[in-house]
């Protein structure tokens, strides 16, 4: 199955366009409008980060792409096909946020089951299993029953099964859950390596540092709507760079004068730290320091982070935070 091309020759491995509402059954006839007027795409060979507070609609979006939920209006396309058709998911690998494992199976038996469900031939199954268990760091645990696996080991196994069919699109919902720092680093490297080989990745996570470390592009959703989207570098650059100035052995009264000008000032160990939200204020502050006889120690631009962008777009409007 080949990816589809838009009129501008952009290749889409997955599309979710103009979804006005998604109905999820509630009590009796009650329904929840999970998404409204959302439009997004996953492009070939990119790592796309899907961000949002609890209840924003991230998991619902993923379920739409996988044909587990259906929009009340609008359309969803996976490799140009309707996700309701199981054939559209043949080249998709998926790790849900809370995967279920058969604890009476060994790691190898579980991987064999996943391979059979994907329709893989027996002659290619064992080689793929050996390779993937090694990649995720489970070599030596092939014959161990899953009930004896730690949370981190189960998460690694979940990643291995998501890759068993060599998918073109890898969908990961909170893949770092339960992993120690070493495991988190290994998973980040695994996702990067998958992307280098031309595979697309849709990566949903609450951990903004992980998203910032591996994603090319991000989409932030809140209350079921897109709050911001674009290249990570572009989103960060839209927020003005802040400036931090430090003064050693500050003259008496300098802190009060700077605070009177609206600066955020702190003092510790004989060093005054001045943080400016507006870089244009730096000349005024420097002049004030020199005029008071102060010793300017450093002036450092502070690059905005993804967390700054997220809080600006979601902030106090977030639900469940």
mmCIF file of N, CA, C and O in Angstrom, residues 114-169:
data_model
loop_
_atom_site.group_PDB
_atom_site.id
_atom_site.type_symbol
_atom_site.label_atom_id
_atom_site.label_comp_id
_atom_site.label_asym_id
_atom_site.label_seq_id
_atom_site.Cartn_x
_atom_site.Cartn_y
_atom_site.Cartn_z
ATOM 1 N N UNK A 114 2.097 -11.789 18.236
ATOM 2 C CA UNK A 114 1.987 -10.509 17.532
ATOM 3 C C UNK A 114 2.341 -10.669 16.058
ATOM 4 O O UNK A 114 1.685 -10.094 15.177
ATOM 5 N N UNK A 115 3.361 -11.467 15.774
ATOM 6 C CA UNK A 115 3.776 -11.696 14.381
ATOM 7 C C UNK A 115 2.682 -12.422 13.599
ATOM 8 O O UNK A 115 2.401 -12.083 12.444
ATOM 9 N N UNK A 116 2.050 -13.423 14.226
ATOM 10 C CA UNK A 116 0.983 -14.160 13.554
ATOM 11 C C UNK A 116 -0.212 -13.265 13.275
ATOM 12 O O UNK A 116 -0.836 -13.353 12.215
ATOM 13 N N UNK A 117 -0.543 -12.407 14.227
ATOM 14 C CA UNK A 117 -1.658 -11.475 14.038
ATOM 15 C C UNK A 117 -1.382 -10.502 12.885
ATOM 16 O O UNK A 117 -2.314 -10.017 12.241
ATOM 17 N N UNK A 118 -0.118 -10.239 12.636
ATOM 18 C CA UNK A 118 0.262 -9.357 11.524
ATOM 19 C C UNK A 118 0.375 -10.113 10.204
ATOM 20 O O UNK A 118 0.675 -9.500 9.168
ATOM 21 N N UNK A 119 0.177 -11.424 10.239
ATOM 22 C CA UNK A 119 0.241 -12.214 9.015
ATOM 23 C C UNK A 119 1.646 -12.495 8.531
ATOM 24 O O UNK A 119 1.854 -12.750 7.343
ATOM 25 N N UNK A 120 2.626 -12.479 9.423
ATOM 26 C CA UNK A 120 4.015 -12.718 9.020
ATOM 27 C C UNK A 120 4.261 -14.199 8.763
ATOM 28 O O UNK A 120 3.654 -15.067 9.389
ATOM 29 N N UNK A 121 5.163 -14.475 7.851
ATOM 30 C CA UNK A 121 5.550 -15.850 7.542
ATOM 31 C C UNK A 121 6.448 -16.403 8.651
ATOM 32 O O UNK A 121 7.225 -15.670 9.268
ATOM 33 N N UNK A 122 6.352 -17.720 8.872
ATOM 34 C CA UNK A 122 7.130 -18.337 9.947
ATOM 35 C C UNK A 122 8.628 -18.192 9.742
ATOM 36 O O UNK A 122 9.384 -18.010 10.689
ATOM 37 N N UNK A 123 9.061 -18.248 8.485
ATOM 38 C CA UNK A 123 10.506 -18.206 8.225
ATOM 39 C C UNK A 123 11.132 -16.841 8.520
ATOM 40 O O UNK A 123 12.350 -16.725 8.643
ATOM 41 N N UNK A 124 10.321 -15.799 8.628
ATOM 42 C CA UNK A 124 10.860 -14.476 8.944
ATOM 43 C C UNK A 124 10.573 -14.050 10.375
ATOM 44 O O UNK A 124 11.159 -13.099 10.879
ATOM 45 N N UNK A 125 9.712 -14.806 11.064
ATOM 46 C CA UNK A 125 9.285 -14.412 12.400
ATOM 47 C C UNK A 125 10.396 -14.491 13.425
ATOM 48 O O UNK A 125 10.656 -13.529 14.158
ATOM 49 N N UNK A 126 11.081 -15.619 13.523
ATOM 50 C CA UNK A 126 12.082 -15.805 14.574
ATOM 51 C C UNK A 126 13.248 -14.842 14.439
ATOM 52 O O UNK A 126 13.755 -14.313 15.434
ATOM 53 N N UNK A 127 13.675 -14.599 13.211
ATOM 54 C CA UNK A 127 14.774 -13.654 12.988
ATOM 55 C C UNK A 127 14.374 -12.255 13.450
ATOM 56 O O UNK A 127 15.159 -11.558 14.107
ATOM 57 N N UNK A 128 13.138 -11.849 13.119
ATOM 58 C CA UNK A 128 12.652 -10.528 13.521
ATOM 59 C C UNK A 128 12.526 -10.427 15.038
ATOM 60 O O UNK A 128 12.870 -9.398 15.633
ATOM 61 N N UNK A 129 12.047 -11.499 15.679
ATOM 62 C CA UNK A 129 11.888 -11.495 17.133
ATOM 63 C C UNK A 129 13.244 -11.358 17.818
ATOM 64 O O UNK A 129 13.413 -10.554 18.746
ATOM 65 N N UNK A 130 14.220 -12.145 17.383
ATOM 66 C CA UNK A 130 15.554 -12.077 17.979
ATOM 67 C C UNK A 130 16.144 -10.678 17.861
ATOM 68 O O UNK A 130 16.727 -10.135 18.807
ATOM 69 N N UNK A 131 15.981 -10.083 16.687
ATOM 70 C CA UNK A 131 16.533 -8.754 16.439
ATOM 71 C C UNK A 131 15.861 -7.708 17.329
ATOM 72 O O UNK A 131 16.535 -6.896 17.973
ATOM 73 N N UNK A 132 14.530 -7.735 17.409
ATOM 74 C CA UNK A 132 13.812 -6.705 18.148
ATOM 75 C C UNK A 132 14.008 -6.837 19.658
ATOM 76 O O UNK A 132 14.122 -5.830 20.363
ATOM 77 N N UNK A 133 14.046 -8.060 20.163
ATOM 78 C CA UNK A 133 14.301 -8.232 21.588
ATOM 79 C C UNK A 133 15.683 -7.722 21.963
ATOM 80 O O UNK A 133 15.890 -7.170 23.052
ATOM 81 N N UNK A 134 16.635 -7.872 21.052
ATOM 82 C CA UNK A 134 17.968 -7.323 21.289
ATOM 83 C C UNK A 134 17.942 -5.795 21.246
ATOM 84 O O UNK A 134 18.545 -5.121 22.092
ATOM 85 N N UNK A 135 17.215 -5.245 20.283
ATOM 86 C CA UNK A 135 17.131 -3.786 20.128
ATOM 87 C C UNK A 135 16.556 -3.129 21.380
ATOM 88 O O UNK A 135 17.036 -2.067 21.810
ATOM 89 N N UNK A 136 15.516 -3.729 21.977
ATOM 90 C CA UNK A 136 14.872 -3.108 23.139
ATOM 91 C C UNK A 136 15.495 -3.559 24.459
ATOM 92 O O UNK A 136 14.994 -3.213 25.534
ATOM 93 N N UNK A 137 16.577 -4.323 24.405
ATOM 94 C CA UNK A 137 17.292 -4.689 25.613
ATOM 95 C C UNK A 137 16.697 -5.833 26.399
ATOM 96 O O UNK A 137 16.845 -5.888 27.627
ATOM 97 N N UNK A 138 16.030 -6.769 25.715
ATOM 98 C CA UNK A 138 15.431 -7.914 26.404
ATOM 99 C C UNK A 138 16.092 -9.233 26.042
ATOM 100 O O UNK A 138 15.531 -10.293 26.302
ATOM 101 N N UNK A 139 17.268 -9.176 25.451
ATOM 102 C CA UNK A 139 18.000 -10.413 25.168
ATOM 103 C C UNK A 139 18.299 -11.138 26.477
ATOM 104 O O UNK A 139 18.776 -10.532 27.441
ATOM 105 N N UNK A 140 18.004 -12.423 26.534
ATOM 106 C CA UNK A 140 18.191 -13.200 27.762
ATOM 107 C C UNK A 140 16.904 -13.368 28.540
ATOM 108 O O UNK A 140 16.841 -14.185 29.465
ATOM 109 N N UNK A 141 15.882 -12.585 28.172
ATOM 110 C CA UNK A 141 14.593 -12.694 28.871
ATOM 111 C C UNK A 141 13.534 -13.315 27.973
ATOM 112 O O UNK A 141 12.348 -13.271 28.295
ATOM 113 N N UNK A 142 13.965 -13.936 26.857
ATOM 114 C CA UNK A 142 13.007 -14.482 25.882
ATOM 115 C C UNK A 142 12.091 -15.527 26.478
ATOM 116 O O UNK A 142 10.906 -15.615 26.137
ATOM 117 N N UNK A 143 12.632 -16.372 27.391
ATOM 118 C CA UNK A 143 11.844 -17.468 27.952
ATOM 119 C C UNK A 143 11.201 -17.139 29.281
ATOM 120 O O UNK A 143 10.620 -18.024 29.911
ATOM 121 N N UNK A 144 11.268 -15.886 29.701
ATOM 122 C CA UNK A 144 10.724 -15.485 30.993
ATOM 123 C C UNK A 144 9.242 -15.165 30.854
ATOM 124 O O UNK A 144 8.823 -14.508 29.901
ATOM 125 N N UNK A 145 8.427 -15.628 31.811
ATOM 126 C CA UNK A 145 6.993 -15.339 31.764
ATOM 127 C C UNK A 145 6.754 -13.857 32.048
ATOM 128 O O UNK A 145 7.417 -13.255 32.892
ATOM 129 N N UNK A 146 5.764 -13.310 31.362
ATOM 130 C CA UNK A 146 5.531 -11.872 31.443
ATOM 131 C C UNK A 146 5.055 -11.435 32.822
ATOM 132 O O UNK A 146 5.232 -10.280 33.196
ATOM 133 N N UNK A 147 4.476 -12.358 33.611
ATOM 134 C CA UNK A 147 4.043 -11.995 34.959
ATOM 135 C C UNK A 147 5.238 -11.653 35.857
ATOM 136 O O UNK A 147 5.078 -11.045 36.915
ATOM 137 N N UNK A 148 6.432 -12.049 35.417
ATOM 138 C CA UNK A 148 7.644 -11.751 36.182
ATOM 139 C C UNK A 148 8.383 -10.528 35.646
ATOM 140 O O UNK A 148 9.434 -10.170 36.171
ATOM 141 N N UNK A 149 7.837 -9.906 34.625
ATOM 142 C CA UNK A 149 8.459 -8.713 34.045
ATOM 143 C C UNK A 149 8.140 -7.480 34.891
ATOM 144 O O UNK A 149 7.044 -7.349 35.441
ATOM 145 N N UNK A 150 9.101 -6.577 34.983
ATOM 146 C CA UNK A 150 8.850 -5.280 35.600
ATOM 147 C C UNK A 150 8.064 -4.402 34.638
ATOM 148 O O UNK A 150 7.910 -4.737 33.453
ATOM 149 N N UNK A 151 7.576 -3.264 35.137
ATOM 150 C CA UNK A 151 6.834 -2.334 34.275
ATOM 151 C C UNK A 151 7.698 -1.864 33.109
ATOM 152 O O UNK A 151 7.240 -1.783 31.959
ATOM 153 N N UNK A 152 8.953 -1.580 33.400
ATOM 154 C CA UNK A 152 9.849 -1.129 32.343
ATOM 155 C C UNK A 152 10.099 -2.194 31.289
ATOM 156 O O UNK A 152 10.156 -1.898 30.090
ATOM 157 N N UNK A 153 10.241 -3.444 31.715
ATOM 158 C CA UNK A 153 10.458 -4.543 30.776
ATOM 159 C C UNK A 153 9.233 -4.741 29.886
ATOM 160 O O UNK A 153 9.363 -4.988 28.683
ATOM 161 N N UNK A 154 8.039 -4.629 30.483
ATOM 162 C CA UNK A 154 6.820 -4.761 29.683
ATOM 163 C C UNK A 154 6.714 -3.641 28.653
ATOM 164 O O UNK A 154 6.277 -3.867 27.518
ATOM 165 N N UNK A 155 7.147 -2.440 29.035
ATOM 166 C CA UNK A 155 7.091 -1.321 28.103
ATOM 167 C C UNK A 155 8.048 -1.552 26.926
ATOM 168 O O UNK A 155 7.726 -1.253 25.779
ATOM 169 N N UNK A 156 9.197 -2.123 27.201
ATOM 170 C CA UNK A 156 10.154 -2.446 26.137
ATOM 171 C C UNK A 156 9.570 -3.511 25.208
ATOM 172 O O UNK A 156 9.729 -3.437 23.983
ATOM 173 N N UNK A 157 8.907 -4.498 25.803
ATOM 174 C CA UNK A 157 8.285 -5.543 24.994
ATOM 175 C C UNK A 157 7.185 -4.956 24.120
ATOM 176 O O UNK A 157 7.008 -5.350 22.962
ATOM 177 N N UNK A 158 6.431 -4.003 24.682
ATOM 178 C CA UNK A 158 5.391 -3.342 23.899
ATOM 179 C C UNK A 158 5.961 -2.628 22.693
ATOM 180 O O UNK A 158 5.372 -2.640 21.601
ATOM 181 N N UNK A 159 7.113 -2.004 22.844
ATOM 182 C CA UNK A 159 7.774 -1.353 21.724
ATOM 183 C C UNK A 159 8.217 -2.373 20.679
ATOM 184 O O UNK A 159 8.089 -2.140 19.472
ATOM 185 N N UNK A 160 8.720 -3.498 21.153
ATOM 186 C CA UNK A 160 9.165 -4.537 20.222
ATOM 187 C C UNK A 160 8.001 -5.056 19.386
ATOM 188 O O UNK A 160 8.112 -5.226 18.168
ATOM 189 N N UNK A 161 6.830 -5.296 20.006
ATOM 190 C CA UNK A 161 5.683 -5.800 19.239
ATOM 191 C C UNK A 161 5.161 -4.751 18.272
ATOM 192 O O UNK A 161 4.634 -5.089 17.209
ATOM 193 N N UNK A 162 5.310 -3.463 18.622
ATOM 194 C CA UNK A 162 4.854 -2.410 17.711
ATOM 195 C C UNK A 162 5.710 -2.349 16.443
ATOM 196 O O UNK A 162 5.271 -1.830 15.420
ATOM 197 N N UNK A 163 6.926 -2.903 16.522
ATOM 198 C CA UNK A 163 7.854 -2.867 15.389
ATOM 199 C C UNK A 163 7.923 -4.188 14.629
ATOM 200 O O UNK A 163 8.641 -4.284 13.633
ATOM 201 N N UNK A 164 7.185 -5.199 15.071
ATOM 202 C CA UNK A 164 7.336 -6.543 14.520
ATOM 203 C C UNK A 164 7.020 -6.619 13.035
ATOM 204 O O UNK A 164 7.602 -7.413 12.302
ATOM 205 N N UNK A 165 6.111 -5.779 12.552
ATOM 206 C CA UNK A 165 5.720 -5.841 11.138
ATOM 207 C C UNK A 165 6.433 -4.804 10.279
ATOM 208 O O UNK A 165 5.997 -4.499 9.180
ATOM 209 N N UNK A 166 7.557 -4.253 10.801
ATOM 210 C CA UNK A 166 8.313 -3.216 10.085
ATOM 211 C C UNK A 166 7.391 -2.127 9.546
ATOM 212 O O UNK A 166 7.308 -1.877 8.344
ATOM 213 N N UNK A 167 6.671 -1.460 10.439
ATOM 214 C CA UNK A 167 5.632 -0.514 9.999
ATOM 215 C C UNK A 167 6.211 0.733 9.337
ATOM 216 O O UNK A 167 7.333 1.146 9.635
ATOM 217 N N UNK A 168 5.424 1.332 8.458
ATOM 218 C CA UNK A 168 5.781 2.624 7.886
ATOM 219 C C UNK A 168 5.375 3.753 8.823
ATOM 220 O O UNK A 168 5.964 4.830 8.790
ATOM 221 N N UNK A 169 4.354 3.503 9.637
ATOM 222 C CA UNK A 169 3.890 4.495 10.608
ATOM 223 C C UNK A 169 3.866 3.848 11.986
ATOM 224 O O UNK A 169 3.213 2.830 12.194
#
